[in-house]
Backbone as a printed PyTorch tensor [residue, N CA C, xyz], in Angstrom:
tensor([[[  0.8440,  -1.1880,   0.0000],
         [  0.0000,   0.0000,   0.0000],
         [  0.8750,   1.2300,   0.0000]],

        [[  0.5700,   2.1350,  -0.8850],
         [  1.3250,   3.3760,  -0.9470],
         [  0.9280,   4.2870,   0.2000]],

        [[  1.9110,   4.9510,   0.7440],
         [  1.6640,   5.9880,   1.7380],
         [  2.2270,   7.2790,   1.1820]],

        [[  1.9380,   8.3730,   1.8410],
         [  2.4320,   9.6580,   1.3540],
         [  3.9490,   9.7020,   1.3150]],

        [[  4.6030,   8.9550,   2.1910],
         [  6.0610,   8.9810,   2.2470],
         [  6.7170,   8.3730,   1.0110]],

        [[  6.1080,   7.3250,   0.4310],
         [  6.7520,   6.6580,  -0.7020],
         [  6.0540,   6.9340,  -2.0290]],

        [[  5.3760,   8.0750,  -2.1200],
         [  4.7040,   8.4570,  -3.3580],
         [  5.5700,   9.4290,  -4.1430]],

        [[  5.3670,   9.4350,  -5.4440],
         [  6.0430,  10.4240,  -6.2740],
         [  5.4170,  11.7920,  -6.0140]],

        [[  6.1250,  12.8250,  -6.4190],
         [  5.6110,  14.1820,  -6.2510],
         [  4.2720,  14.3450,  -6.9650]],

        [[  4.1730,  13.7900,  -8.1740],
         [  2.9340,  13.9080,  -8.9530],
         [  1.7770,  13.2230,  -8.2300]],

        [[  2.0140,  12.0360,  -7.6750],
         [  0.9610,  11.3330,  -6.9340],
         [  0.5170,  12.1450,  -5.7200]],

        [[  1.4790,  12.7570,  -5.0310],
         [  1.1300,  13.5990,  -3.8800],
         [  0.2800,  14.7880,  -4.3190]],

        [[  0.6220,  15.3680,  -5.4510],
         [ -0.1240,  16.5050,  -5.9740],
         [ -1.5490,  16.0970,  -6.3350]],

        [[ -1.6850,  14.9800,  -7.0440],
         [ -3.0190,  14.4910,  -7.4250],
         [ -3.8240,  14.1550,  -6.1790]],

        [[ -3.1820,  13.5250,  -5.2040],
         [ -3.8690,  13.1660,  -3.9720],
         [ -4.3640,  14.4140,  -3.2430]],

        [[ -3.5220,  15.4120,  -3.1240],
         [ -3.8740,  16.6190,  -2.3880],
         [ -4.9620,  17.4310,  -3.0870]],

        [[ -4.9460,  17.4190,  -4.4120],
         [ -5.8820,  18.2380,  -5.1730],
         [ -6.7790,  17.4010,  -6.0690]],

        [[ -7.1920,  16.2390,  -5.5690],
         [ -7.9530,  15.3220,  -6.4120],
         [ -9.2560,  15.9210,  -6.9100]],

        [[ -9.8620,  16.7940,  -6.1140],
         [-11.1140,  17.3990,  -6.5560],
         [-10.9180,  18.2830,  -7.7830]],

        [[ -9.7510,  18.8470,  -7.9230],
         [ -9.4580,  19.7320,  -9.0520],
         [ -8.8130,  18.9570, -10.2050]],

        [[ -7.8790,  18.0720,  -9.8850],
         [ -7.0620,  17.4320, -10.9110],
         [ -7.6330,  16.1390, -11.4860]],

        [[ -8.5030,  15.4810, -10.7600],
         [ -9.0340,  14.2120, -11.2520],
         [-10.4140,  14.4040, -11.8700]],

        [[-10.5290,  13.9540, -13.0810],
         [-11.7990,  13.9800, -13.7800],
         [-12.7450,  13.0320, -13.0640]],

        [[-13.9440,  13.4540, -12.7860],
         [-14.9520,  12.6740, -12.0590],
         [-14.4390,  12.2020, -10.6960]],

        [[-13.8670,  13.1240,  -9.9420],
         [-13.3630,  12.7610,  -8.6130],
         [-14.4740,  12.2530,  -7.7100]],

        [[-15.7080,  12.7260,  -7.9260],
         [-16.8170,  12.2800,  -7.0720],
         [-17.1040,  10.7950,  -7.2720]],

        [[-16.8710,  10.2890,  -8.4560],
         [-17.0080,   8.8590,  -8.7300],
         [-15.9620,   8.0700,  -7.9440]],

        [[-14.7500,   8.5720,  -7.9330],
         [-13.6710,   7.9260,  -7.1920],
         [-13.9730,   7.9570,  -5.6920]],

        [[-14.4840,   9.0630,  -5.2030],
         [-14.8390,   9.1820,  -3.7850],
         [-15.9440,   8.1760,  -3.4270]],

        [[-16.9160,   8.0170,  -4.3120],
         [-17.9910,   7.0500,  -4.0770],
         [-17.4100,   5.6460,  -3.9330]],

        [[-16.5480,   5.2730,  -4.8680],
         [-15.9290,   3.9400,  -4.7940],
         [-15.1250,   3.7780,  -3.5030]],

        [[-14.3960,   4.8080,  -3.1360],
         [-13.5790,   4.7320,  -1.9200],
         [-14.4490,   4.4970,  -0.6890]],

        [[-15.5620,   5.2220,  -0.6010],
         [-16.4730,   5.0220,   0.5350],
         [-17.0370,   3.6050,   0.5270]],

        [[-17.4150,   3.1440,  -0.6610],
         [-18.0240,   1.8180,  -0.7840],
         [-17.0510,   0.7230,  -0.3270]],

        [[-15.7820,   0.8250,  -0.7080],
         [-14.8060,  -0.1960,  -0.3090],
         [-14.3860,  -0.0430,   1.1510]],

        [[-14.4530,   1.1620,   1.6670],
         [-14.0530,   1.3880,   3.0550],
         [-15.0270,   0.7400,   4.0400]],

        [[-16.3140,   0.7630,   3.7250],
         [-17.3220,   0.2490,   4.6590],
         [-17.0560,  -1.2090,   5.0600]],

        [[-16.9200,  -2.1580,   4.1190],
         [-16.6660,  -3.5330,   4.5710],
         [-15.2900,  -3.7140,   5.2130]],

        [[-14.3340,  -2.8900,   4.8310],
         [-13.0170,  -2.9750,   5.4650],
         [-13.1310,  -2.5800,   6.9340]],

        [[-13.8670,  -1.5140,   7.2160],
         [-14.0450,  -1.0730,   8.6020],
         [-14.8490,  -2.0700,   9.4250]],

        [[-15.6980,  -2.8410,   8.7680],
         [-16.5250,  -3.8220,   9.4790],
         [-15.7030,  -5.0050,   9.9860]],

        [[-14.4620,  -5.0940,   9.5630],
         [-13.5650,  -6.1460,  10.0310],
         [-12.4790,  -5.5020,  10.8840]],

        [[-12.6220,  -5.5240,  12.2030],
         [-11.6330,  -4.8670,  13.0630],
         [-10.2330,  -5.4720,  12.9550]],

        [[-10.1310,  -6.7000,  12.4560],
         [ -8.8280,  -7.3380,  12.2950],
         [ -8.2790,  -7.1520,  10.8820]],

        [[ -8.9510,  -6.3490,  10.0680],
         [ -8.5720,  -6.1790,   8.6650],
         [ -7.3010,  -5.3820,   8.4880]],

        [[ -6.8710,  -5.3600,   7.2370],
         [ -5.6590,  -4.6070,   6.9440],
         [ -5.0710,  -4.9570,   5.6010]],

        [[ -3.9690,  -5.6900,   5.6500],
         [ -3.1940,  -5.9640,   4.4410],
         [ -3.9700,  -6.7600,   3.3940]],

        [[ -4.6990,  -7.7610,   3.8100],
         [ -5.4450,  -8.5930,   2.8640],
         [ -6.4400,  -7.7490,   2.0810]],

        [[ -7.2090,  -6.9330,   2.8090],
         [ -8.2040,  -6.0890,   2.1450],
         [ -7.5580,  -5.0870,   1.1980]],

        [[ -6.4710,  -4.4640,   1.6370],
         [ -5.8300,  -3.4620,   0.7950],
         [ -5.2010,  -4.1000,  -0.4420]],

        [[ -4.7260,  -5.3170,  -0.3140],
         [ -4.2010,  -6.0250,  -1.4880],
         [ -5.3290,  -6.3100,  -2.4790]],

        [[ -6.4620,  -6.7340,  -1.9650],
         [ -7.6120,  -7.0010,  -2.8490],
         [ -8.1120,  -5.7160,  -3.5020]],

        [[ -8.1650,  -4.6230,  -2.7420],
         [ -8.5960,  -3.3470,  -3.3180],
         [ -7.5990,  -2.8950,  -4.3820]],

        [[ -6.3330,  -3.1380,  -4.1470],
         [ -5.3170,  -2.7840,  -5.1490],
         [ -5.5510,  -3.5540,  -6.4520]],

        [[ -5.8690,  -4.8370,  -6.3310],
         [ -6.1750,  -5.6450,  -7.5220],
         [ -7.4410,  -5.1370,  -8.2170]],

        [[ -8.4460,  -4.7770,  -7.4260],
         [ -9.6940,  -4.2560,  -7.9950],
         [ -9.4480,  -2.9280,  -8.7060]],

        [[ -8.5960,  -2.0970,  -8.1200],
         [ -8.2890,  -0.7990,  -8.7220],
         [ -7.6280,  -0.9880, -10.0900]],

        [[ -6.7870,  -1.9930, -10.2070],
         [ -6.1650,  -2.2840, -11.5060],
         [ -7.2080,  -2.7210, -12.5240]],

        [[ -8.2100,  -3.4260, -12.0560],
         [ -9.3020,  -3.8730, -12.9180],
         [-10.2000,  -2.6910, -13.3310]],

        [[-10.4740,  -1.8090, -12.3790],
         [-11.3630,  -0.6720, -12.6320],
         [-10.6770,   0.3890, -13.4890]],

        [[ -9.4140,   0.6760, -13.1750],
         [ -8.6620,   1.7200, -13.8720],
         [ -7.4060,   1.1110, -14.5110]],

        [[ -7.5710,   0.2750, -15.5290],
         [ -6.4060,  -0.4130, -16.0920],
         [ -5.3820,   0.5160, -16.7470]],

        [[ -5.8110,   1.6720, -17.1840],
         [ -4.9010,   2.5570, -17.9080],
         [ -4.4730,   3.7790, -17.0980]],

        [[ -4.8800,   3.8690, -15.8580],
         [ -4.5850,   5.0720, -15.0890],
         [ -4.0100,   4.7430, -13.7100]],

        [[ -2.7150,   4.7450, -13.6420],
         [ -2.0250,   4.5180, -12.3740],
         [ -2.3910,   5.6100, -11.3660]],

        [[ -2.5810,   6.8310, -11.8550],
         [ -2.9040,   7.9450, -10.9620],
         [ -4.2500,   7.7480, -10.2760]],

        [[ -5.2460,   7.2950, -11.0240],
         [ -6.5590,   7.0480, -10.4190],
         [ -6.4910,   5.8720,  -9.4420]],

        [[ -5.7350,   4.8360,  -9.8060],
         [ -5.5740,   3.6980,  -8.8870],
         [ -4.9740,   4.1670,  -7.5700]],

        [[ -3.8960,   4.9320,  -7.6620],
         [ -3.2390,   5.4250,  -6.4480],
         [ -4.1640,   6.3380,  -5.6600]],

        [[ -4.8940,   7.1960,  -6.3600],
         [ -5.8140,   8.1100,  -5.6740],
         [ -6.9040,   7.3220,  -4.9560]],

        [[ -7.4180,   6.2660,  -5.5900],
         [ -8.4450,   5.4360,  -4.9520],
         [ -7.8970,   4.7900,  -3.6840]],

        [[ -6.7330,   4.1970,  -3.7760],
         [ -6.1410,   3.5250,  -2.6150],
         [ -5.8650,   4.5070,  -1.4820]],

        [[ -5.3460,   5.6600,  -1.8220],
         [ -5.0440,   6.6430,  -0.7880],
         [ -6.3060,   7.2480,  -0.1800]],

        [[ -7.3530,   7.3770,  -0.9700],
         [ -8.6110,   7.8900,  -0.4390],
         [ -9.2300,   6.8860,   0.5190]],

        [[ -9.1540,   5.6140,   0.1860],
         [ -9.6340,   4.5710,   1.1050],
         [ -8.8440,   4.6300,   2.4030]],

        [[ -7.5340,   4.7310,   2.2840],
         [ -6.6680,   4.8260,   3.4680],
         [ -7.0330,   6.0560,   4.3020]],

        [[ -7.3370,   7.1520,   3.6290],
         [ -7.7380,   8.3760,   4.3290],
         [ -9.0350,   8.1520,   5.1070]],

        [[-10.0290,   7.5080,   4.4870],
         [-11.2880,   7.2320,   5.1860],
         [-11.0650,   6.2960,   6.3700]],

        [[-10.2170,   5.2970,   6.2040],
         [ -9.9180,   4.3810,   7.3100],
         [ -9.2640,   5.1490,   8.4510]],

        [[ -8.2990,   6.0080,   8.1200],
         [ -7.6310,   6.8060,   9.1520],
         [ -8.6150,   7.7250,   9.8720]],

        [[ -9.5500,   8.3120,   9.1160],
         [-10.5530,   9.1840,   9.7380],
         [-11.4730,   8.3930,  10.6590]],

        [[-11.7390,   7.1570,  10.3290],
         [-12.6100,   6.3280,  11.1560],
         [-11.9140,   5.9150,  12.4500]],

        [[-10.6120,   5.7500,  12.3930],
         [ -9.8520,   5.3490,  13.5740],
         [ -9.7550,   6.5140,  14.5660]],

        [[ -9.6380,   7.7360,  14.0370],
         [ -9.5600,   8.9150,  14.8970],
         [-10.9620,   9.2750,  15.4010]],

        [[-11.0440,   9.8490,  16.5780],
         [-12.3740,  10.1950,  17.1270],
         [-12.9410,  11.4780,  16.5150]],

        [[-13.3270,  11.4130,  15.2510],
         [-13.8720,  12.6100,  14.5990],
         [-15.2840,  12.4030,  14.0800]],

        [[-15.9220,  11.3290,  14.4560],
         [-17.3030,  11.1340,  14.0710],
         [-17.5230,  10.3670,  12.7880]],

        [[-16.4710,  10.0290,  12.0590],
         [-16.6470,   9.2730,  10.8150],
         [-16.6480,   7.7870,  11.1440]],

        [[-17.6600,   7.1160,  10.6770],
         [-17.7660,   5.6860,  10.9040],
         [-18.5510,   5.0410,   9.7900]],

        [[-18.8600,   3.7850,   9.9690],
         [-19.5830,   3.0220,   8.9490],
         [-20.9400,   3.6480,   8.6570]],

        [[-21.6580,   4.0270,   9.6970],
         [-22.9900,   4.6050,   9.4910],
         [-22.9180,   5.8890,   8.6600]],

        [[-21.9460,   6.7370,   8.9670],
         [-21.8020,   7.9920,   8.2220],
         [-21.4250,   7.7340,   6.7690]],

        [[-20.5650,   6.7570,   6.5380],
         [-20.1740,   6.4270,   5.1650],
         [-21.3590,   5.8750,   4.3790]],

        [[-22.1450,   5.0210,   5.0070],
         [-23.3360,   4.4740,   4.3350],
         [-24.3280,   5.5930,   4.0410]],

        [[-24.5090,   6.4910,   4.9870],
         [-25.3900,   7.6310,   4.7630],
         [-24.8970,   8.4630,   3.5710]],

        [[-23.5910,   8.7070,   3.5040],
         [-23.0120,   9.4480,   2.3690],
         [-23.2210,   8.7060,   1.0530]],

        [[-23.0540,   7.3910,   1.0750],
         [-23.2700,   6.6050,  -0.1420],
         [-24.7140,   6.7310,  -0.6230]],

        [[-25.6510,   6.6310,   0.3020],
         [-27.0600,   6.7660,  -0.0690],
         [-27.3490,   8.1650,  -0.6180]],

        [[-26.7780,   9.1660,   0.0120],
         [-26.9480,  10.5420,  -0.4460],
         [-26.3550,  10.7120,  -1.8530]],

        [[-25.1770,  10.1340,  -2.0780],
         [-24.5500,  10.1980,  -3.4080],
         [-25.4220,   9.5120,  -4.4530]],

        [[-25.9970,   8.3730,  -4.0970],
         [-26.8660,   7.6520,  -5.0310],
         [-28.1410,   8.4310,  -5.3390]],

        [[-28.6720,   9.1270,  -4.3540],
         [-29.8640,   9.9360,  -4.5970],
         [-29.5490,  11.0930,  -5.5450]],

        [[-28.3510,  11.6590,  -5.4000],
         [-27.9300,  12.7520,  -6.2780],
         [-27.6020,  12.2540,  -7.6770]],

        [[-26.9040,  11.1290,  -7.7360],
         [-26.4360,  10.5890,  -9.0180],
         [-26.6810,   9.0890,  -9.0440]],

        [[-27.8550,   8.7110,  -9.5060],
         [-28.2270,   7.2940,  -9.4830],
         [-27.3100,   6.4420, -10.3660]],

        [[-26.6250,   7.0450, -11.3100],
         [-25.7160,   6.2770, -12.1650],
         [-24.5590,   5.6470, -11.3710]],

        [[-24.3130,   6.1580, -10.1600],
         [-23.2810,   5.5640,  -9.3160],
         [-23.6210,   4.1270,  -8.9300]],

        [[-24.8890,   3.7500,  -9.0520],
         [-25.2730,   2.3830,  -8.6970],
         [-24.5170,   1.3630,  -9.5580]],

        [[-24.1050,   1.7700, -10.7420],
         [-23.3390,   0.8670, -11.6120],
         [-21.9070,   0.6730, -11.1210]],

        [[-21.5000,   1.4780, -10.1710],
         [-20.1590,   1.3630,  -9.6090],
         [-20.1320,   0.4240,  -8.4000]],

        [[-21.2860,  -0.0450,  -8.0080],
         [-21.3620,  -1.0100,  -6.9020],
         [-21.1420,  -2.3930,  -7.4970]],

        [[-19.9690,  -2.9300,  -7.2620],
         [-19.6210,  -4.2640,  -7.7660],
         [-19.7150,  -5.2410,  -6.5940]],

        [[-20.7900,  -5.9630,  -6.5620],
         [-21.0490,  -6.9000,  -5.4550],
         [-19.9220,  -7.9270,  -5.3460]],

        [[-19.4140,  -8.3720,  -6.4860],
         [-18.3320,  -9.3660,  -6.4490],
         [-17.0710,  -8.8060,  -5.7890]],

        [[-16.8540,  -7.5040,  -5.8710],
         [-15.7010,  -6.9020,  -5.1980],
         [-15.8890,  -6.9190,  -3.6840]],

        [[-17.0970,  -6.6170,  -3.2460],
         [-17.3790,  -6.6360,  -1.8040],
         [-17.2280,  -8.0650,  -1.2760]],

        [[-17.6790,  -9.0460,  -2.0630],
         [-17.5300, -10.4480,  -1.6630],
         [-16.0580, -10.8100,  -1.5130]],

        [[-15.2080, -10.3010,  -2.3920],
         [-13.7660, -10.5680,  -2.2840],
         [-13.1950,  -9.9810,  -1.0000]],

        [[-13.6730,  -8.8060,  -0.6120],
         [-13.1950,  -8.1970,   0.6300],
         [-13.6230,  -9.0190,   1.8430]],

        [[-14.8140,  -9.5790,   1.7740],
         [-15.3250, -10.3850,   2.8880],
         [-14.4920, -11.6600,   3.0580]],

        [[-13.8950, -12.1490,   1.9790],
         [-13.0560, -13.3500,   2.0660],
         [-11.8920, -13.1690,   3.0290]],

        [[-11.4800, -11.9370,   3.2700],
         [-10.3520, -11.6710,   4.1690],
         [-10.7200, -11.8320,   5.6420]],

        [[-11.9950, -11.8670,   5.9380],
         [-12.4680, -11.8890,   7.3200],
         [-12.5300, -13.3140,   7.8480]],

        [[-11.9940, -13.4960,   9.0540],
         [-12.0250, -14.8240,   9.6830],
         [-12.9710, -14.8560,  10.8800]],

        [[-13.1850, -13.7390,  11.5260],
         [-14.0180, -13.6770,  12.7200],
         [-15.4930, -13.7210,  12.3190]],

        [[-16.2640, -14.5950,  12.9410],
         [-17.6440, -14.8760,  12.5300],
         [-18.5760, -13.6710,  12.6410]],

        [[-18.5020, -12.9220,  13.7430],
         [-19.3780, -11.7570,  13.8950],
         [-19.0970, -10.6940,  12.8400]],

        [[-17.8410, -10.5220,  12.5070],
         [-17.4780,  -9.5590,  11.4650],
         [-18.0070, -10.0140,  10.1110]],

        [[-17.9470, -11.3160,   9.8540],
         [-18.4920, -11.8550,   8.5970],
         [-19.9990, -11.6030,   8.4990]],

        [[-20.7010, -11.7770,   9.6090],
         [-22.1410, -11.5330,   9.6270],
         [-22.4200, -10.0540,   9.3420]],

        [[-21.6730,  -9.1840,   9.9930],
         [-21.8280,  -7.7480,   9.7790],
         [-21.5620,  -7.3970,   8.3070]],

        [[-20.4930,  -7.9460,   7.7560],
         [-20.1550,  -7.6800,   6.3590],
         [-21.2080,  -8.2400,   5.4040]],

        [[-21.7880,  -9.3760,   5.7390],
         [-22.8240,  -9.9300,   4.8620],
         [-24.0680,  -9.0320,   4.8780]],

        [[-24.3320,  -8.3890,   5.9970],
         [-25.4520,  -7.4320,   6.0520],
         [-25.1340,  -6.1900,   5.2160]],

        [[-23.8900,  -5.7800,   5.2490],
         [-23.4630,  -4.6550,   4.4110],
         [-23.6030,  -5.0340,   2.9450]],

        [[-23.2130,  -6.2500,   2.6040],
         [-23.3530,  -6.7440,   1.2400],
         [-24.8180,  -6.7310,   0.8080]],

        [[-25.7050,  -7.1640,   1.6900],
         [-27.1450,  -7.1400,   1.3910],
         [-27.6280,  -5.7130,   1.1600]],

        [[-27.1690,  -4.8020,   1.9830],
         [-27.5500,  -3.4000,   1.8220],
         [-27.0720,  -2.8620,   0.4750]],

        [[-25.8250,  -3.1470,   0.1200],
         [-25.2970,  -2.6780,  -1.1630],
         [-26.0700,  -3.2850,  -2.3340]],

        [[-26.4730,  -4.5350,  -2.1890],
         [-27.2750,  -5.1860,  -3.2420],
         [-28.6120,  -4.4740,  -3.3940]],

        [[-29.2450,  -4.1490,  -2.2720],
         [-30.5210,  -3.4330,  -2.3110],
         [-30.3500,  -2.0400,  -2.9140]],

        [[-29.2850,  -1.3520,  -2.5310],
         [-29.0370,  -0.0240,  -3.0800],
         [-28.8110,  -0.0630,  -4.5770]],

        [[-28.0500,  -1.0490,  -5.0080],
         [-27.7810,  -1.1990,  -6.4490],
         [-29.0870,  -1.4090,  -7.2130]],

        [[-29.9450,  -2.2930,  -6.6970],
         [-31.2290,  -2.5590,  -7.3530],
         [-32.1500,  -1.3360,  -7.3010]],

        [[-32.1620,  -0.6440,  -6.1830],
         [-33.0590,   0.5050,  -6.0250],
         [-32.7180,   1.6590,  -6.9570]],

        [[-31.4370,   1.8620,  -7.2080],
         [-31.0240,   3.0270,  -7.9780],
         [-30.6130,   2.7040,  -9.4100]],

        [[-30.6820,   1.4350,  -9.8020],
         [-30.3230,   1.0670, -11.1900],
         [-31.4400,   1.4010, -12.1450]]])
């Protein structure tokens, strides 16, 4: 996983100014929130999930290393915000996702259920798996509702 310390200057610039420099940054933000939710639902998560998200990013953005890096760093940013006591958590992210879908229903096509299932594969603890399966059900309902 890339961190700010081992990024190129250009990646740092894109990361810092993604709203200005990245075309359709709101789409990238939506994806980042969507992938962050099941990751946060697994308190023991980490490397496995980020490796899977990295693979998914290559699939989603095969020709754009900058967008892949921005997606990964945005997910990391949301995870860091959730760890700090600033009010950001799973409920707030889900609320934001629903709000984004109400504004732009076309985002429902960015909900890849198979990607969420891959993230759930990283979870070993049973209660976390149950929580993630409920999140998966919610995402499935949202996808159907807004498609």
